[in-house]
Tab-separated table of C-alpha atoms in Angstrom:
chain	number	residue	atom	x	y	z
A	1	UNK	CA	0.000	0.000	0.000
A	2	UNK	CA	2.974	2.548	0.684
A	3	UNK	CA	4.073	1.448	-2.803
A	4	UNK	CA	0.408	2.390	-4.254
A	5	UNK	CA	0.351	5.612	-2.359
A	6	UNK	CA	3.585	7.000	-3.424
A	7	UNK	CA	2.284	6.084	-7.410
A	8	UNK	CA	-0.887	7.881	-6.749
A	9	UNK	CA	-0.233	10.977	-5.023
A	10	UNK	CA	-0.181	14.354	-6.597
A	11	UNK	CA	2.075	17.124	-5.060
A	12	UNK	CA	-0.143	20.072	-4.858
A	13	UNK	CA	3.430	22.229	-4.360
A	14	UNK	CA	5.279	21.101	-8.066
A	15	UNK	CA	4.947	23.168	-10.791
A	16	UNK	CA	3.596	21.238	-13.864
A	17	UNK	CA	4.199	22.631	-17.538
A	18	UNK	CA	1.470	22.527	-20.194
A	19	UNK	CA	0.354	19.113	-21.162
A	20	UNK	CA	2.743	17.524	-24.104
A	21	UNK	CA	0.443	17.094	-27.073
A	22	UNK	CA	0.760	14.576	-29.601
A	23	UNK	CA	-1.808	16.370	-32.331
A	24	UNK	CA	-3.336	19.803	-32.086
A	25	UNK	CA	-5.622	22.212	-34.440
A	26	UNK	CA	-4.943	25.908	-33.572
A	27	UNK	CA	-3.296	28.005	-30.751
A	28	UNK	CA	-4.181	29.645	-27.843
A	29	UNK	CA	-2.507	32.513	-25.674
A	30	UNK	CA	-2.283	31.555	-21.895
A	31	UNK	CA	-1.917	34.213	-19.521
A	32	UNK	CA	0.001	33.795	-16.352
A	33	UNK	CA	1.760	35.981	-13.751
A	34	UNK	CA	5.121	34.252	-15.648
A	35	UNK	CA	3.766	35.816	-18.585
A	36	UNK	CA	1.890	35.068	-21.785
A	37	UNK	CA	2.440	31.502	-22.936
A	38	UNK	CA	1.190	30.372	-26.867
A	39	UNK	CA	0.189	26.909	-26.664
A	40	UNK	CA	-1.214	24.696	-29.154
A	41	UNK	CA	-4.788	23.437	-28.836
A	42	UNK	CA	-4.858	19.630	-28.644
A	43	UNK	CA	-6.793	17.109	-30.453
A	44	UNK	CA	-5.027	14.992	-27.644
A	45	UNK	CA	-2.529	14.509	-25.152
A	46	UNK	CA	0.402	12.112	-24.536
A	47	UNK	CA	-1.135	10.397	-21.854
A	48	UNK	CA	-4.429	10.464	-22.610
A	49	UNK	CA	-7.708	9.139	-24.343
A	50	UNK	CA	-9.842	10.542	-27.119
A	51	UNK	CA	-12.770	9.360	-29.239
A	52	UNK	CA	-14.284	9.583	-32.714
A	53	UNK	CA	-18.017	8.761	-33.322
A	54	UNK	CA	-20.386	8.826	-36.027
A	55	UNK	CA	-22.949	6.714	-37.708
A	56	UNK	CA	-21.488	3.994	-40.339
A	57	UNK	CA	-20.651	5.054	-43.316
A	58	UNK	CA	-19.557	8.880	-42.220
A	59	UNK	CA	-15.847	8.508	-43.040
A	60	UNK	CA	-14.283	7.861	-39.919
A	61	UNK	CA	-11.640	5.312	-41.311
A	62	UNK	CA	-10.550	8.987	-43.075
A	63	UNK	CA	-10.554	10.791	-40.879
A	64	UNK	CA	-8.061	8.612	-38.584
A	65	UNK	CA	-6.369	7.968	-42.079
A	66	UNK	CA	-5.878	12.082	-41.840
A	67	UNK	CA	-4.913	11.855	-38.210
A	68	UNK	CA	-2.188	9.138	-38.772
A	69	UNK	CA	-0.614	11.104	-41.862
A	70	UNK	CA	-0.172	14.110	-40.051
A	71	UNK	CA	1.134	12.791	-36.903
A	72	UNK	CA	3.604	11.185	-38.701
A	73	UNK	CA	4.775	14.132	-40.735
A	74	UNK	CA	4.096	16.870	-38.463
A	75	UNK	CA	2.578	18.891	-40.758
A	76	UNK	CA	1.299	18.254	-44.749
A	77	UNK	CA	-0.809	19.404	-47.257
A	78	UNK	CA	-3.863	17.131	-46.326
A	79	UNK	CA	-4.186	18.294	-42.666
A	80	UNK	CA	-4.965	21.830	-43.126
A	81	UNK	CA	-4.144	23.392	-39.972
A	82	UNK	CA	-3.543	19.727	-38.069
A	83	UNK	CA	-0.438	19.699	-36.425
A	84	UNK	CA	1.594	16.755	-35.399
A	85	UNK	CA	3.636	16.718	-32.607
A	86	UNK	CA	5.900	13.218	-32.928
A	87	UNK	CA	9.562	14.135	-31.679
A	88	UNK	CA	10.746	10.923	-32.899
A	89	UNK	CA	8.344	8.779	-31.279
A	90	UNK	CA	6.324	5.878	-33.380
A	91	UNK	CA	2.676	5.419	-34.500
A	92	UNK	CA	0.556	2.402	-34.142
A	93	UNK	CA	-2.243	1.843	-36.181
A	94	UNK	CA	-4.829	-1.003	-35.695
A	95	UNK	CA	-7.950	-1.688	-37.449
A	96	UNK	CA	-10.346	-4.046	-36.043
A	97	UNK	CA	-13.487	-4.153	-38.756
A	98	UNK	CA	-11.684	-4.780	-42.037
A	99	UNK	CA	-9.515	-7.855	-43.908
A	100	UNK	CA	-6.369	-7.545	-45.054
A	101	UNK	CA	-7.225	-5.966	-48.242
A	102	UNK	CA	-8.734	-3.168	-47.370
A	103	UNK	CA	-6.630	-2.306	-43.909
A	104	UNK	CA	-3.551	-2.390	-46.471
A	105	UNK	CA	-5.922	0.269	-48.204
A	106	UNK	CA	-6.384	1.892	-45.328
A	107	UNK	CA	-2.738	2.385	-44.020
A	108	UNK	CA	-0.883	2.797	-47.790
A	109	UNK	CA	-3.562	5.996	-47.611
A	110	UNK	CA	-1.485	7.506	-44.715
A	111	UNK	CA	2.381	6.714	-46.565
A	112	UNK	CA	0.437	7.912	-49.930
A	113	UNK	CA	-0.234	11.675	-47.764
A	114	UNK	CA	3.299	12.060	-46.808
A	115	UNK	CA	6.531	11.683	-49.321
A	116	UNK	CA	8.858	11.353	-46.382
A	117	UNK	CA	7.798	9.396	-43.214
A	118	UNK	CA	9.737	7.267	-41.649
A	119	UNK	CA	7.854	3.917	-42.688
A	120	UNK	CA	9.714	1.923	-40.177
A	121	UNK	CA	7.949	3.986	-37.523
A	122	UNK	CA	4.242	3.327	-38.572
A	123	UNK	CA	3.378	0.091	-37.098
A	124	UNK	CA	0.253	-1.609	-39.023
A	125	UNK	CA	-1.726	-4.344	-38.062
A	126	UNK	CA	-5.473	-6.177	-39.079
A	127	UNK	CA	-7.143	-8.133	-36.175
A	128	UNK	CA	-10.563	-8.927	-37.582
A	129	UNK	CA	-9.750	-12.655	-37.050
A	130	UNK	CA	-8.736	-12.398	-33.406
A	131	UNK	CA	-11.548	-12.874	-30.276
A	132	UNK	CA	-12.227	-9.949	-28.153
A	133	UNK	CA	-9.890	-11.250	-25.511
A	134	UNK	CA	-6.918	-11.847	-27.748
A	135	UNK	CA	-6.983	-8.734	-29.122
A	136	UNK	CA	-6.475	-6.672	-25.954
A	137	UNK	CA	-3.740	-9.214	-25.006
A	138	UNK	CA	-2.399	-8.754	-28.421
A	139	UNK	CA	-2.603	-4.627	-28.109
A	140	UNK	CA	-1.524	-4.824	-24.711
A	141	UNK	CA	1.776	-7.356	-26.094
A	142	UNK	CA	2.391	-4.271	-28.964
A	143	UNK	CA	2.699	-1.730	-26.234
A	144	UNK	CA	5.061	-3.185	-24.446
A	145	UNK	CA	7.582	-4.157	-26.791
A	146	UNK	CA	6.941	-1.814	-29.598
A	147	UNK	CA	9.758	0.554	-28.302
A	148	UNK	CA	8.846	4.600	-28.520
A	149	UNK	CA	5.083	4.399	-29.428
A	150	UNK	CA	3.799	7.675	-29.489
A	151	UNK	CA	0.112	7.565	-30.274
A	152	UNK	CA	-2.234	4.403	-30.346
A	153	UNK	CA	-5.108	4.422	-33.228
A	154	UNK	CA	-7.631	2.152	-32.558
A	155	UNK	CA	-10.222	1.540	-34.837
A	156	UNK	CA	-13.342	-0.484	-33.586
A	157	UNK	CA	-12.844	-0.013	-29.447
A	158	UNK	CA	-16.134	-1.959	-29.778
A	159	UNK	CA	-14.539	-5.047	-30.995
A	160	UNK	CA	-12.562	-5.772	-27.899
A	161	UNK	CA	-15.900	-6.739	-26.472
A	162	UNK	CA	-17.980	-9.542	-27.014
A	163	UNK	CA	-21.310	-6.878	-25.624
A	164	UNK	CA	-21.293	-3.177	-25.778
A	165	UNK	CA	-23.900	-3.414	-23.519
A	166	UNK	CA	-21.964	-5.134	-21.052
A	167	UNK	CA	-21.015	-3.419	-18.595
A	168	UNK	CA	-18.740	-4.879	-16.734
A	169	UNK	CA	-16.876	-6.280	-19.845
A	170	UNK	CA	-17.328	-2.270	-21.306
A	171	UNK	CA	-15.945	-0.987	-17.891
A	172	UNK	CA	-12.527	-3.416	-18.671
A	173	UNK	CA	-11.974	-2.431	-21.781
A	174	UNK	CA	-12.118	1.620	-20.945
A	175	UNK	CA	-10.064	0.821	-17.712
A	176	UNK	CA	-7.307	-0.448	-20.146
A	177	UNK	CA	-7.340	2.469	-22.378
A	178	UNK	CA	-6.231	4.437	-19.106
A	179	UNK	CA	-3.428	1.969	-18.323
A	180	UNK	CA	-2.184	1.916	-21.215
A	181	UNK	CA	-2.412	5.747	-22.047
A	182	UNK	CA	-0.703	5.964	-18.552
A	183	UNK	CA	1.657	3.366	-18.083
A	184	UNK	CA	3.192	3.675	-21.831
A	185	UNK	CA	2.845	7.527	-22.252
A	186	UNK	CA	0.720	7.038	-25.244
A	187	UNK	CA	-2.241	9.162	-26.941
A	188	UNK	CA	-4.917	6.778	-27.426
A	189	UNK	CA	-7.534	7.757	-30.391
A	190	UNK	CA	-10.277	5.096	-30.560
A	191	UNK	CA	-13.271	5.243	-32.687
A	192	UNK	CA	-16.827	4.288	-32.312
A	193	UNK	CA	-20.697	4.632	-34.061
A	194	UNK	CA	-23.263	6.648	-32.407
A	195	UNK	CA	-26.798	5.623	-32.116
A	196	UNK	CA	-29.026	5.864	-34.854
A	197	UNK	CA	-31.361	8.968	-33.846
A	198	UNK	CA	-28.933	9.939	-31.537
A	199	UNK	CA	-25.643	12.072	-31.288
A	200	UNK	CA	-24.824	9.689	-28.438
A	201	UNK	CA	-21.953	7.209	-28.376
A	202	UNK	CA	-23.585	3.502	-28.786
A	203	UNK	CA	-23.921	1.214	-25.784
A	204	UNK	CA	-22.751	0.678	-22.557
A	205	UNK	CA	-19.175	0.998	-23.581
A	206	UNK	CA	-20.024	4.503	-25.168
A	207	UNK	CA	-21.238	5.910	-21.714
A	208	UNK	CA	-18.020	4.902	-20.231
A	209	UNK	CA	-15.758	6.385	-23.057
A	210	UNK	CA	-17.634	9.752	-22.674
A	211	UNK	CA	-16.854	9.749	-18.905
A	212	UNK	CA	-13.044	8.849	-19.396
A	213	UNK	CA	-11.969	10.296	-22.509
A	214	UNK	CA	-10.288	13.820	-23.119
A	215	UNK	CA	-11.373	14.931	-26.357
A	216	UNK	CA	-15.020	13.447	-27.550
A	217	UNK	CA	-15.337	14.358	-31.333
A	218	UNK	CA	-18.108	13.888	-33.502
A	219	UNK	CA	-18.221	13.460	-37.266
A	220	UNK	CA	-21.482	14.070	-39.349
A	221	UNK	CA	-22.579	14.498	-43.237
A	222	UNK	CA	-22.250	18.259	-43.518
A	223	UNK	CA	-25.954	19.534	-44.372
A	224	UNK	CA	-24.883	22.202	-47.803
A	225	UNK	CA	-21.937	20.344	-48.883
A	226	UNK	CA	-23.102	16.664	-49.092
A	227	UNK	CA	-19.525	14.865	-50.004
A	228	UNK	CA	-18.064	16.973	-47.070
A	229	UNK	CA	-17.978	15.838	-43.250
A	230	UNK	CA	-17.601	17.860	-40.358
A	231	UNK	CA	-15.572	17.372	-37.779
A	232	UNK	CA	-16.407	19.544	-34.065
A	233	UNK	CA	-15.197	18.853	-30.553
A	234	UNK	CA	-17.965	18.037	-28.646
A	235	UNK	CA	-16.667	17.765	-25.579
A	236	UNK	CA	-13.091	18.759	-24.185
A	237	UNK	CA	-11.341	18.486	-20.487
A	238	UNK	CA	-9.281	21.795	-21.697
A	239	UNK	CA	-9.887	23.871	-24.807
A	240	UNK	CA	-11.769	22.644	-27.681
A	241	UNK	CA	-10.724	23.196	-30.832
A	242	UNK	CA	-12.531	24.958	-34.043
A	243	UNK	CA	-15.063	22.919	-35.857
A	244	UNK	CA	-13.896	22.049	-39.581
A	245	UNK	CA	-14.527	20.021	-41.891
A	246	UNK	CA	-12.582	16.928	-44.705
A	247	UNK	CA	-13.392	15.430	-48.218
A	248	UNK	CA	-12.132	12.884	-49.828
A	249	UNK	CA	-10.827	13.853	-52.811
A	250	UNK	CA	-10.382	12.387	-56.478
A	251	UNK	CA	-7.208	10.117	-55.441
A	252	UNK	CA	-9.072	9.007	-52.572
A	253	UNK	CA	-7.667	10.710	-49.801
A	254	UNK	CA	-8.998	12.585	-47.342
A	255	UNK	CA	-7.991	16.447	-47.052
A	256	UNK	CA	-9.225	19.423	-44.768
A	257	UNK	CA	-11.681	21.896	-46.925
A	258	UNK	CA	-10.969	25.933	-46.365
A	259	UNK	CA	-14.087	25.901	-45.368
A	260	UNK	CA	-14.413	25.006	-41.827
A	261	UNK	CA	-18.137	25.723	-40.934
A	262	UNK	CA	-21.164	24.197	-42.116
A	263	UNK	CA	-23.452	27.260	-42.925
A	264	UNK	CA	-26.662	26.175	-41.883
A	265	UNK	CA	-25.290	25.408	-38.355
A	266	UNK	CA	-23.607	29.438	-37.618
């Protein structure tokens, strides 16, 4: 127990620096009596959890297709004012839902956005074929002895349970995200539907995400521009950043639009 409370307690007396962020959209000035401090807005932190929903078919494989390209460059011509903030470290990229064909698709998208990442770095993996339980094992394996992973992209959180309904199978899998967001240093970006009808995140498993996560975003068809999607911070434990929105253009990639709002929505 002296072991645990050492781990766990927070000295109220240390000065703690802006969170490190691992991808960001915009800037904001901090004020301070050490003085004024410009700090990027994150899309998430090293360390912590975000999540992308949406009803099927809304693009969200793009948009984390976007979000892996510009993490691993840093910056490129897809990502509009996305900013990736890697310092070396790695990216792994799982995909859950699809076979083989189309997750090689899927991750050749992100090497196709960038003439000069550092392939050896982007770690790529399908695990359609795998049960629930094996693939947090298998996740859990990557983590460990993947050395320097910066940010963890999981697509289809849902199918590392056998019920999204669940809950206490729904309440393991989001207490993992948090050890393993903690315990590697990682940014976690994991991606789930919403409820047809609703703007809510589906099941059991999406009520606990929306408690734990740090960034919620939602996607949805924009209303004017129909091959458009938008992309807004729903919620945010710090500041949230501007709503915008991506197409997918005639190559088949996704790319930010200079348009950020949808009109009929201010």
């Amino acid at each position: 127990m002296f072991e645990l409370e050492n781990q766990c307690f927070v000295d109220t007396s240390e000065e703690l620096s802006y969170p490190p962020v691992a991808l960001s959209l915009g800037e904001k000035l901090l004020k301070s009596k050490q003085g004024d401090q410009l700090v990027p807005i994150p899309v998430g932190t090293y360390g912590n959890i975000s999540v992308v929903h949406s009803l099927p078919k809304t693009k969200k494989t793009f948009f984390i297709s976007l979000l892996a390209s510009v993490y691993l460059s840093g910056k490129n011509n897809f990502g509009g004012d996305l900013k990736g903030h890697r310092n070396g470290r790695c990216l792994l990229h799982i995909d859950t839902e699809q076979g083989i064909w189309h997750c090689q698709r899927t991750f050749k998208r992100c090497l196709q956005m960038n003439k000069d990442v550092e392939q050896g770095c982007y770690h790529t993996y399908a695990l359609r074929t795998l049960s629930p339980k094996t693939r947090i094992d298998f996740i859990e394996h990557l983590l460990h002895f993947k050395s320097n992973i910066g940010v963890l992209l999981l697509d289809g959180i849902a199918d590392l349970c056998n019920d999204v309904n669940n809950i206490e199978e729904s309440n393991l899998v989001t207490q993992k995200l948090m050890e393993w967001s903690a315990n590697y240093n990682v940014h976690i970006c994991c991606v789930i539907h919403s409820n047809y009808g609703s703007d809510k995140m589906t099941g059991h498993l999406g009520s606990s995400l929306m408690k734990k996560v740090e960034t919620e975003i939602q996607l949805e068809k924009n209303t004017v521009n129909k091959e458009w999607v938008t992309v807004k911070c729903k919620r945010s434990r710090g500041f949230a950043f501007e709503t915008f929105s991506f197409q997918v253009n005639e190559l088949g990639l996704p790319e930010v639009v200079d348009n950020y709002y949808d009109p009929l929505k201010g």
